[in-house]
Structures are given as structure tokens and as C-alpha cells.
Amino acid sequence: MSAVPILEENRSATSLHIDAGPADIAELKRLTRGGARALNEQFDDDSHLNEIVPKPWGYEYRAYVDDFFDLWSLHIDISHSTSTHAHPRKLTYLLCLSGEGVTAGLEREFPVKPGSIVRIAPGAFHSTRNTGSEALELIEVEVPRNKYDLMRLRDDYNRAGKSYESTSLVEEKFPLKPTRRLPNAKVRSGSPDGKFHFEIRTGMDVFYRRRPEDIFYIPLCVSGVVYSDIRILANSSENSRPEPDKNYLCVSRAN
């Protein structure tokens, strides 16, 4: 790993940002000239993305998806790390549910712990490694939806320059299912191991019915996509006031 400093931020979790800079642009140009490509997901054809996708560092699966939002849950095993990669077109947020780790850009690193939120700008290279004694569990919020918008720079598992995985495992216990609450949307009710639950709730419901097991509330609003600014609420924060007219994906611990 790089020797860039780990920054201990004393501000709120939402102030953790990894932005694209000249080094990121230079690496994207180099990868492109070498033949690497950021591809495009075909919503109706790439159905394997709705199942569990095995990774050399663990696995990941969709928790929620619609025509704009793509929310994935990442399970990173002890001492393992994702590739150093960038999404040239997508804005990404990483939300930590449990475990400890480090999310690194080309020039900065942030410690990751339960409740952490890291905003990653389009084109910014980043990786996340598990530095704790248990699995690192994350939610990755990606907008706009396009799972194949991926360029890998470095990787411990020889995937540098390669595109996204093409194989998956069927999840039978908590499959991704259409929901009537939102158009063209699908949600998974729980994680494969049963540790976390996912539920669409209104802002009004969140406001009047806070639950101790809730971890994050993710607003599913088109304005967040258009303005590239998604106001994700952590239940542990005193400033996490929901907007009554919005729908949220509630991520909670299983009882």
C-alpha cells in the first residue's frame, strides 16, 4: 500500500471527501491509452448483478437499485483489500456498518469505522482495506447507476485493467425483489448472513419512529443525483433530521 498519511478527522463523518486531482486524471489517461475501458451496464440484460458477486476479498451484493441509484453491500474479509480503482462517471459514498478499515485515495487516507461516511468524487481512485479483527461491512451508494463504470489501477489479485466480474451466486433467502413503493425499483430485505435489514421508509416515518437498530437513512431522491449531493443521515448523529416528503432506504441491524 502507499505511504500516504492517514488523516484523523475531528469534523463530522460527512466531511470525509476523496476528490479527483491531477494524479487521478493522469492515471485515467494512462489506463485509457493502454486499452482499459469504462463500460456501460445494460439494465435488463445484466441480471447476474442482482445476485451475490464473489470477490477475491469477500463478496458484494445489491441492497437496492432503481434507474438512478445503485446501493451495494460489501463484505471485506480480514486483512483483505479492494482494488485501487475509479468510477469516471459515478459519485460514490461509502458507509461503514461494522468493522474497521482504511479508505485511501492517491494522496489521502481515512480511517473507517462504524458510522463513517466517505464521499468519493467521480474519477477519484480509491481502495478500502480491512484493518480490523472482523469482517468489514460497508454500504456503497453509487449514482448514476452503472456497475461497469470501473477502471482498476492496482490490485492484489491480478485484476488491474480488467472489467467488472461476470459471475454470481444465487441468493435464495433474501432475493432482490421489485417494490411498489418506487418506480422501477428493487430492494433486498436482508443481508445473506441475516445481520442487516434494508427497508424503504418515508421521511415522516423516520422522523416519528426512530429505532435504536437503525444505522443509516439514504435519501432516494432524483435531486441528489442531479446535484451530485446526497444527504445521507447517520442515526447516531444529532443533526440527522429527515425530510418528510422524501423516501429513504433504511439500513438497520437485525434484532
mmCIF file of C-alpha atoms in Angstrom:
data_model
loop_
_atom_site.group_PDB
_atom_site.id
_atom_site.type_symbol
_atom_site.label_atom_id
_atom_site.label_comp_id
_atom_site.label_asym_id
_atom_site.label_seq_id
_atom_site.Cartn_x
_atom_site.Cartn_y
_atom_site.Cartn_z
ATOM 1 C CA MET A 1 0.000 0.000 0.000
ATOM 2 C CA SER A 2 1.016 3.612 -0.427
ATOM 3 C CA ALA A 3 2.658 5.545 2.368
ATOM 4 C CA VAL A 4 0.242 8.467 2.242
ATOM 5 C CA PRO A 5 -0.749 9.756 5.675
ATOM 6 C CA ILE A 6 -3.880 8.582 7.454
ATOM 7 C CA LEU A 7 -5.895 11.638 8.397
ATOM 8 C CA GLU A 8 -7.773 11.607 11.685
ATOM 9 C CA GLU A 9 -10.674 13.980 11.044
ATOM 10 C CA ASN A 10 -12.394 15.636 14.015
ATOM 11 C CA ARG A 11 -15.245 17.004 11.946
ATOM 12 C CA SER A 12 -18.495 15.195 11.171
ATOM 13 C CA ALA A 13 -18.308 11.960 9.193
ATOM 14 C CA THR A 14 -19.819 13.579 6.110
ATOM 15 C CA SER A 15 -16.743 15.839 5.822
ATOM 16 C CA LEU A 16 -14.585 12.910 4.661
ATOM 17 C CA HIS A 17 -14.009 13.545 0.956
ATOM 18 C CA ILE A 18 -11.793 11.984 -1.702
ATOM 19 C CA ASP A 19 -11.712 14.278 -4.727
ATOM 20 C CA ALA A 20 -10.162 13.724 -8.148
ATOM 21 C CA GLY A 21 -6.951 15.630 -8.774
ATOM 22 C CA PRO A 22 -4.215 15.854 -11.423
ATOM 23 C CA ALA A 23 -2.757 12.478 -10.381
ATOM 24 C CA ASP A 24 -6.135 10.780 -10.877
ATOM 25 C CA ILE A 25 -6.591 12.360 -14.303
ATOM 26 C CA ALA A 26 -3.090 11.301 -15.341
ATOM 27 C CA GLU A 27 -3.741 7.689 -14.309
ATOM 28 C CA LEU A 28 -7.105 7.617 -16.111
ATOM 29 C CA LYS A 29 -5.412 8.855 -19.289
ATOM 30 C CA ARG A 30 -2.675 6.251 -18.958
ATOM 31 C CA LEU A 31 -5.165 3.404 -18.451
ATOM 32 C CA THR A 32 -7.294 4.565 -21.385
ATOM 33 C CA ARG A 33 -4.291 4.773 -23.707
ATOM 34 C CA GLY A 34 -3.348 1.272 -22.597
ATOM 35 C CA GLY A 35 -6.707 -0.100 -23.697
ATOM 36 C CA ALA A 36 -8.705 -0.110 -20.441
ATOM 37 C CA ARG A 37 -12.351 0.908 -20.818
ATOM 38 C CA ALA A 38 -15.175 2.058 -18.561
ATOM 39 C CA LEU A 39 -18.171 0.151 -19.918
ATOM 40 C CA ASN A 40 -21.953 0.510 -19.621
ATOM 41 C CA GLU A 41 -24.399 -1.678 -17.722
ATOM 42 C CA GLN A 42 -27.425 -2.965 -19.630
ATOM 43 C CA PHE A 43 -30.181 -2.774 -17.037
ATOM 44 C CA ASP A 44 -32.402 -5.515 -18.459
ATOM 45 C CA ASP A 45 -29.651 -7.898 -19.592
ATOM 46 C CA ASP A 46 -27.059 -7.943 -16.806
ATOM 47 C CA SER A 47 -29.262 -9.886 -14.405
ATOM 48 C CA HIS A 48 -26.335 -11.557 -12.632
ATOM 49 C CA LEU A 49 -25.755 -8.216 -10.900
ATOM 50 C CA ASN A 50 -28.908 -8.884 -8.872
ATOM 51 C CA GLU A 51 -27.279 -11.856 -7.129
ATOM 52 C CA ILE A 52 -24.230 -12.226 -4.855
ATOM 53 C CA VAL A 53 -20.985 -11.372 -6.656
ATOM 54 C CA PRO A 54 -17.960 -13.282 -5.244
ATOM 55 C CA LYS A 55 -14.774 -11.263 -4.871
ATOM 56 C CA PRO A 56 -11.234 -12.362 -4.012
ATOM 57 C CA TRP A 57 -11.544 -10.126 -0.941
ATOM 58 C CA GLY A 58 -15.022 -11.357 0.089
ATOM 59 C CA TYR A 59 -18.306 -10.652 -1.693
ATOM 60 C CA GLU A 60 -20.810 -7.927 -2.540
ATOM 61 C CA TYR A 61 -24.500 -7.729 -3.423
ATOM 62 C CA ARG A 62 -27.117 -5.176 -4.335
ATOM 63 C CA ALA A 63 -29.269 -3.949 -1.457
ATOM 64 C CA TYR A 64 -31.345 -1.526 -3.577
ATOM 65 C CA VAL A 65 -31.467 -0.428 -7.210
ATOM 66 C CA ASP A 66 -33.594 1.773 -9.484
ATOM 67 C CA ASP A 67 -32.933 3.703 -12.697
ATOM 68 C CA PHE A 68 -30.688 6.210 -10.871
ATOM 69 C CA PHE A 69 -29.486 4.710 -7.577
ATOM 70 C CA ASP A 70 -27.357 1.598 -7.117
ATOM 71 C CA LEU A 71 -26.699 0.580 -3.497
ATOM 72 C CA TRP A 72 -24.312 -2.290 -2.807
ATOM 73 C CA SER A 73 -23.276 -4.016 0.400
ATOM 74 C CA LEU A 74 -19.583 -5.001 0.611
ATOM 75 C CA HIS A 75 -18.212 -7.748 2.865
ATOM 76 C CA ILE A 76 -14.405 -7.431 3.053
ATOM 77 C CA ASP A 77 -12.602 -10.257 4.826
ATOM 78 C CA ILE A 78 -9.901 -9.732 7.457
ATOM 79 C CA SER A 79 -6.593 -8.400 6.031
ATOM 80 C CA HIS A 80 -8.061 -8.087 2.516
ATOM 81 C CA SER A 81 -8.467 -5.039 0.289
ATOM 82 C CA THR A 82 -10.424 -3.923 -2.750
ATOM 83 C CA SER A 83 -8.517 -2.858 -5.855
ATOM 84 C CA THR A 84 -7.386 0.724 -6.317
ATOM 85 C CA HIS A 85 -9.993 1.789 -8.844
ATOM 86 C CA ALA A 86 -12.000 4.750 -10.119
ATOM 87 C CA HIS A 87 -15.506 5.344 -11.416
ATOM 88 C CA PRO A 88 -15.028 8.068 -14.060
ATOM 89 C CA ARG A 89 -18.759 8.886 -14.289
ATOM 90 C CA LYS A 90 -20.160 7.979 -10.859
ATOM 91 C CA LEU A 91 -20.378 9.693 -7.491
ATOM 92 C CA THR A 92 -19.806 7.205 -4.669
ATOM 93 C CA TYR A 93 -20.417 7.197 -0.922
ATOM 94 C CA LEU A 94 -19.004 4.516 1.392
ATOM 95 C CA LEU A 95 -20.919 3.955 4.642
ATOM 96 C CA CYS A 96 -19.421 1.747 7.346
ATOM 97 C CA LEU A 97 -21.824 -0.624 9.111
ATOM 98 C CA SER A 98 -19.319 -2.631 11.181
ATOM 99 C CA GLY A 99 -15.627 -3.449 11.395
ATOM 100 C CA GLU A 100 -12.597 -1.217 10.914
ATOM 101 C CA GLY A 101 -10.543 -0.278 7.891
ATOM 102 C CA VAL A 102 -8.896 2.425 5.818
ATOM 103 C CA THR A 103 -10.190 4.019 2.610
ATOM 104 C CA ALA A 104 -7.355 5.509 0.558
ATOM 105 C CA GLY A 105 -7.136 7.817 -2.416
ATOM 106 C CA LEU A 106 -3.926 8.516 -4.300
ATOM 107 C CA GLU A 107 -2.958 11.242 -1.829
ATOM 108 C CA ARG A 108 -5.067 10.811 1.330
ATOM 109 C CA GLU A 109 -6.281 8.024 3.592
ATOM 110 C CA PHE A 110 -9.142 7.981 6.065
ATOM 111 C CA PRO A 111 -9.787 5.578 8.946
ATOM 112 C CA VAL A 112 -13.132 3.827 8.534
ATOM 113 C CA LYS A 113 -15.248 2.728 11.497
ATOM 114 C CA PRO A 114 -18.968 2.204 12.218
ATOM 115 C CA GLY A 115 -20.882 5.361 11.286
ATOM 116 C CA SER A 116 -18.198 6.704 8.929
ATOM 117 C CA ILE A 117 -19.283 8.240 5.623
ATOM 118 C CA VAL A 118 -16.729 8.863 2.848
ATOM 119 C CA ARG A 119 -17.707 10.803 -0.287
ATOM 120 C CA ILE A 120 -15.706 9.819 -3.392
ATOM 121 C CA ALA A 121 -15.909 12.113 -6.407
ATOM 122 C CA PRO A 122 -16.158 10.815 -9.994
ATOM 123 C CA GLY A 123 -12.737 9.885 -11.339
ATOM 124 C CA ALA A 124 -11.064 9.650 -7.910
ATOM 125 C CA PHE A 125 -9.064 6.463 -7.439
ATOM 126 C CA HIS A 126 -9.709 4.716 -4.130
ATOM 127 C CA SER A 127 -9.372 1.438 -2.298
ATOM 128 C CA THR A 128 -10.572 0.093 1.045
ATOM 129 C CA ARG A 129 -8.728 -2.419 3.193
ATOM 130 C CA ASN A 130 -9.835 -4.264 6.311
ATOM 131 C CA THR A 131 -7.522 -3.446 9.227
ATOM 132 C CA GLY A 132 -9.679 -4.916 11.986
ATOM 133 C CA SER A 133 -10.271 -8.297 13.608
ATOM 134 C CA GLU A 134 -13.629 -8.988 11.933
ATOM 135 C CA ALA A 135 -15.204 -8.574 8.511
ATOM 136 C CA LEU A 136 -15.551 -5.001 7.295
ATOM 137 C CA GLU A 137 -19.163 -4.335 6.245
ATOM 138 C CA LEU A 138 -19.914 -1.333 4.035
ATOM 139 C CA ILE A 139 -22.735 0.151 2.001
ATOM 140 C CA GLU A 140 -21.644 1.663 -1.305
ATOM 141 C CA VAL A 141 -24.025 4.274 -2.740
ATOM 142 C CA GLU A 142 -23.419 4.797 -6.469
ATOM 143 C CA VAL A 143 -25.114 7.411 -8.691
ATOM 144 C CA PRO A 144 -25.926 7.335 -11.503
ATOM 145 C CA ARG A 145 -26.404 3.582 -11.794
ATOM 146 C CA ASN A 146 -23.741 1.898 -13.946
ATOM 147 C CA LYS A 147 -21.895 -1.007 -12.326
ATOM 148 C CA TYR A 148 -19.480 -1.302 -15.253
ATOM 149 C CA ASP A 149 -18.195 2.264 -14.835
ATOM 150 C CA LEU A 150 -14.938 0.906 -13.417
ATOM 151 C CA MET A 151 -11.216 1.278 -14.134
ATOM 152 C CA ARG A 152 -8.778 -0.697 -11.975
ATOM 153 C CA LEU A 153 -5.322 0.776 -11.424
ATOM 154 C CA ARG A 154 -3.743 -1.650 -8.919
ATOM 155 C CA ASP A 155 -4.928 -4.894 -7.385
ATOM 156 C CA ASP A 156 -3.608 -7.608 -5.053
ATOM 157 C CA TYR A 157 -5.456 -10.259 -7.094
ATOM 158 C CA ASN A 158 -4.181 -9.521 -10.620
ATOM 159 C CA ARG A 159 -7.325 -7.685 -11.787
ATOM 160 C CA ALA A 160 -5.650 -4.380 -12.747
ATOM 161 C CA GLY A 161 -7.025 -3.175 -16.077
ATOM 162 C CA LYS A 162 -9.835 -5.752 -16.056
ATOM 163 C CA SER A 163 -13.571 -5.052 -16.113
ATOM 164 C CA TYR A 164 -16.210 -5.971 -13.525
ATOM 165 C CA GLU A 165 -16.895 -9.626 -12.662
ATOM 166 C CA SER A 166 -19.262 -11.637 -14.867
ATOM 167 C CA THR A 167 -20.216 -14.439 -12.447
ATOM 168 C CA SER A 168 -22.517 -14.553 -9.435
ATOM 169 C CA LEU A 169 -24.149 -16.850 -6.881
ATOM 170 C CA VAL A 170 -27.919 -17.086 -6.453
ATOM 171 C CA GLU A 171 -29.218 -15.689 -3.155
ATOM 172 C CA GLU A 172 -32.392 -17.548 -2.168
ATOM 173 C CA LYS A 173 -33.002 -16.376 1.415
ATOM 174 C CA PHE A 174 -33.230 -12.617 0.770
ATOM 175 C CA PRO A 175 -33.515 -12.110 -3.024
ATOM 176 C CA LEU A 176 -33.737 -8.711 -4.672
ATOM 177 C CA LYS A 177 -37.439 -8.067 -5.321
ATOM 178 C CA PRO A 178 -39.468 -5.331 -7.050
ATOM 179 C CA THR A 179 -41.157 -2.849 -4.734
ATOM 180 C CA ARG A 180 -44.379 -0.941 -5.358
ATOM 181 C CA ARG A 181 -43.146 1.951 -3.249
ATOM 182 C CA LEU A 182 -40.950 3.392 -6.014
ATOM 183 C CA PRO A 183 -40.993 3.027 -9.839
ATOM 184 C CA ASN A 184 -38.555 0.553 -11.428
ATOM 185 C CA ALA A 185 -37.030 -0.177 -8.033
ATOM 186 C CA LYS A 186 -35.884 -3.395 -6.362
ATOM 187 C CA VAL A 187 -34.878 -3.940 -2.744
ATOM 188 C CA ARG A 188 -33.401 -6.811 -0.744
ATOM 189 C CA SER A 189 -34.993 -7.243 2.692
ATOM 190 C CA GLY A 190 -31.859 -8.551 4.390
ATOM 191 C CA SER A 191 -28.195 -9.465 4.041
ATOM 192 C CA PRO A 192 -27.347 -13.096 3.151
ATOM 193 C CA ASP A 193 -25.989 -13.686 6.667
ATOM 194 C CA GLY A 194 -29.043 -12.080 8.285
ATOM 195 C CA LYS A 195 -27.010 -9.390 10.092
ATOM 196 C CA PHE A 196 -28.606 -6.364 8.385
ATOM 197 C CA HIS A 197 -32.035 -5.342 7.156
ATOM 198 C CA PHE A 198 -32.991 -2.992 4.296
ATOM 199 C CA GLU A 199 -36.338 -1.178 4.162
ATOM 200 C CA ILE A 200 -37.835 1.760 2.257
ATOM 201 C CA ARG A 201 -39.373 4.281 4.657
ATOM 202 C CA THR A 202 -40.797 7.772 4.328
ATOM 203 C CA GLY A 203 -39.065 10.709 5.963
ATOM 204 C CA MET A 204 -42.142 11.236 8.104
ATOM 205 C CA ASP A 205 -41.935 7.655 9.369
ATOM 206 C CA VAL A 206 -38.230 8.027 10.135
ATOM 207 C CA PHE A 207 -38.870 11.296 11.965
ATOM 208 C CA TYR A 208 -41.555 9.876 14.271
ATOM 209 C CA ARG A 209 -40.283 6.303 14.591
ATOM 210 C CA ARG A 210 -36.551 6.287 15.159
ATOM 211 C CA ARG A 211 -35.280 2.840 16.110
ATOM 212 C CA PRO A 212 -32.079 2.045 18.030
ATOM 213 C CA GLU A 213 -31.134 -0.634 15.485
ATOM 214 C CA ASP A 214 -31.195 1.848 12.566
ATOM 215 C CA ILE A 215 -27.725 2.764 11.222
ATOM 216 C CA PHE A 216 -28.194 4.920 8.101
ATOM 217 C CA TYR A 217 -31.014 6.607 6.181
ATOM 218 C CA ILE A 218 -30.199 7.086 2.484
ATOM 219 C CA PRO A 219 -32.472 9.520 0.568
ATOM 220 C CA LEU A 220 -33.706 8.085 -2.736
ATOM 221 C CA CYS A 221 -34.341 11.385 -4.494
ATOM 222 C CA VAL A 222 -33.545 12.387 -8.081
ATOM 223 C CA SER A 223 -32.317 15.796 -6.883
ATOM 224 C CA GLY A 224 -29.419 14.092 -5.120
ATOM 225 C CA VAL A 225 -28.374 12.528 -8.417
ATOM 226 C CA VAL A 226 -28.776 15.710 -10.456
ATOM 227 C CA TYR A 227 -26.907 17.909 -7.960
ATOM 228 C CA SER A 228 -24.349 15.189 -7.018
ATOM 229 C CA ASP A 229 -25.091 15.733 -3.339
ATOM 230 C CA ILE A 230 -26.818 13.021 -1.318
ATOM 231 C CA ARG A 231 -27.523 13.977 2.302
ATOM 232 C CA ILE A 232 -27.071 10.598 3.969
ATOM 233 C CA LEU A 233 -28.201 10.542 7.587
ATOM 234 C CA ALA A 234 -26.496 8.546 10.325
ATOM 235 C CA ASN A 235 -28.896 7.591 13.113
ATOM 236 C CA SER A 236 -26.111 8.276 15.621
ATOM 237 C CA SER A 237 -25.842 11.935 14.548
ATOM 238 C CA GLU A 238 -27.762 14.681 16.347
ATOM 239 C CA ASN A 239 -28.148 16.530 13.023
ATOM 240 C CA SER A 240 -29.817 13.653 11.153
ATOM 241 C CA ARG A 241 -33.191 15.305 10.571
ATOM 242 C CA PRO A 242 -35.059 13.613 7.659
ATOM 243 C CA GLU A 243 -37.168 15.470 5.103
ATOM 244 C CA PRO A 244 -40.816 14.343 5.370
ATOM 245 C CA ASP A 245 -41.504 14.363 1.604
ATOM 246 C CA LYS A 246 -38.603 12.040 0.690
ATOM 247 C CA ASN A 247 -38.223 8.272 0.690
ATOM 248 C CA TYR A 248 -35.229 6.721 2.428
ATOM 249 C CA LEU A 249 -33.556 3.344 2.347
ATOM 250 C CA CYS A 250 -33.177 2.451 5.997
ATOM 251 C CA VAL A 251 -30.205 0.205 6.829
ATOM 252 C CA SER A 252 -30.532 -1.428 10.240
ATOM 253 C CA ARG A 253 -29.027 -4.159 12.387
ATOM 254 C CA ALA A 254 -31.054 -7.340 12.722
ATOM 255 C CA ASN A 255 -32.658 -7.804 16.137
#
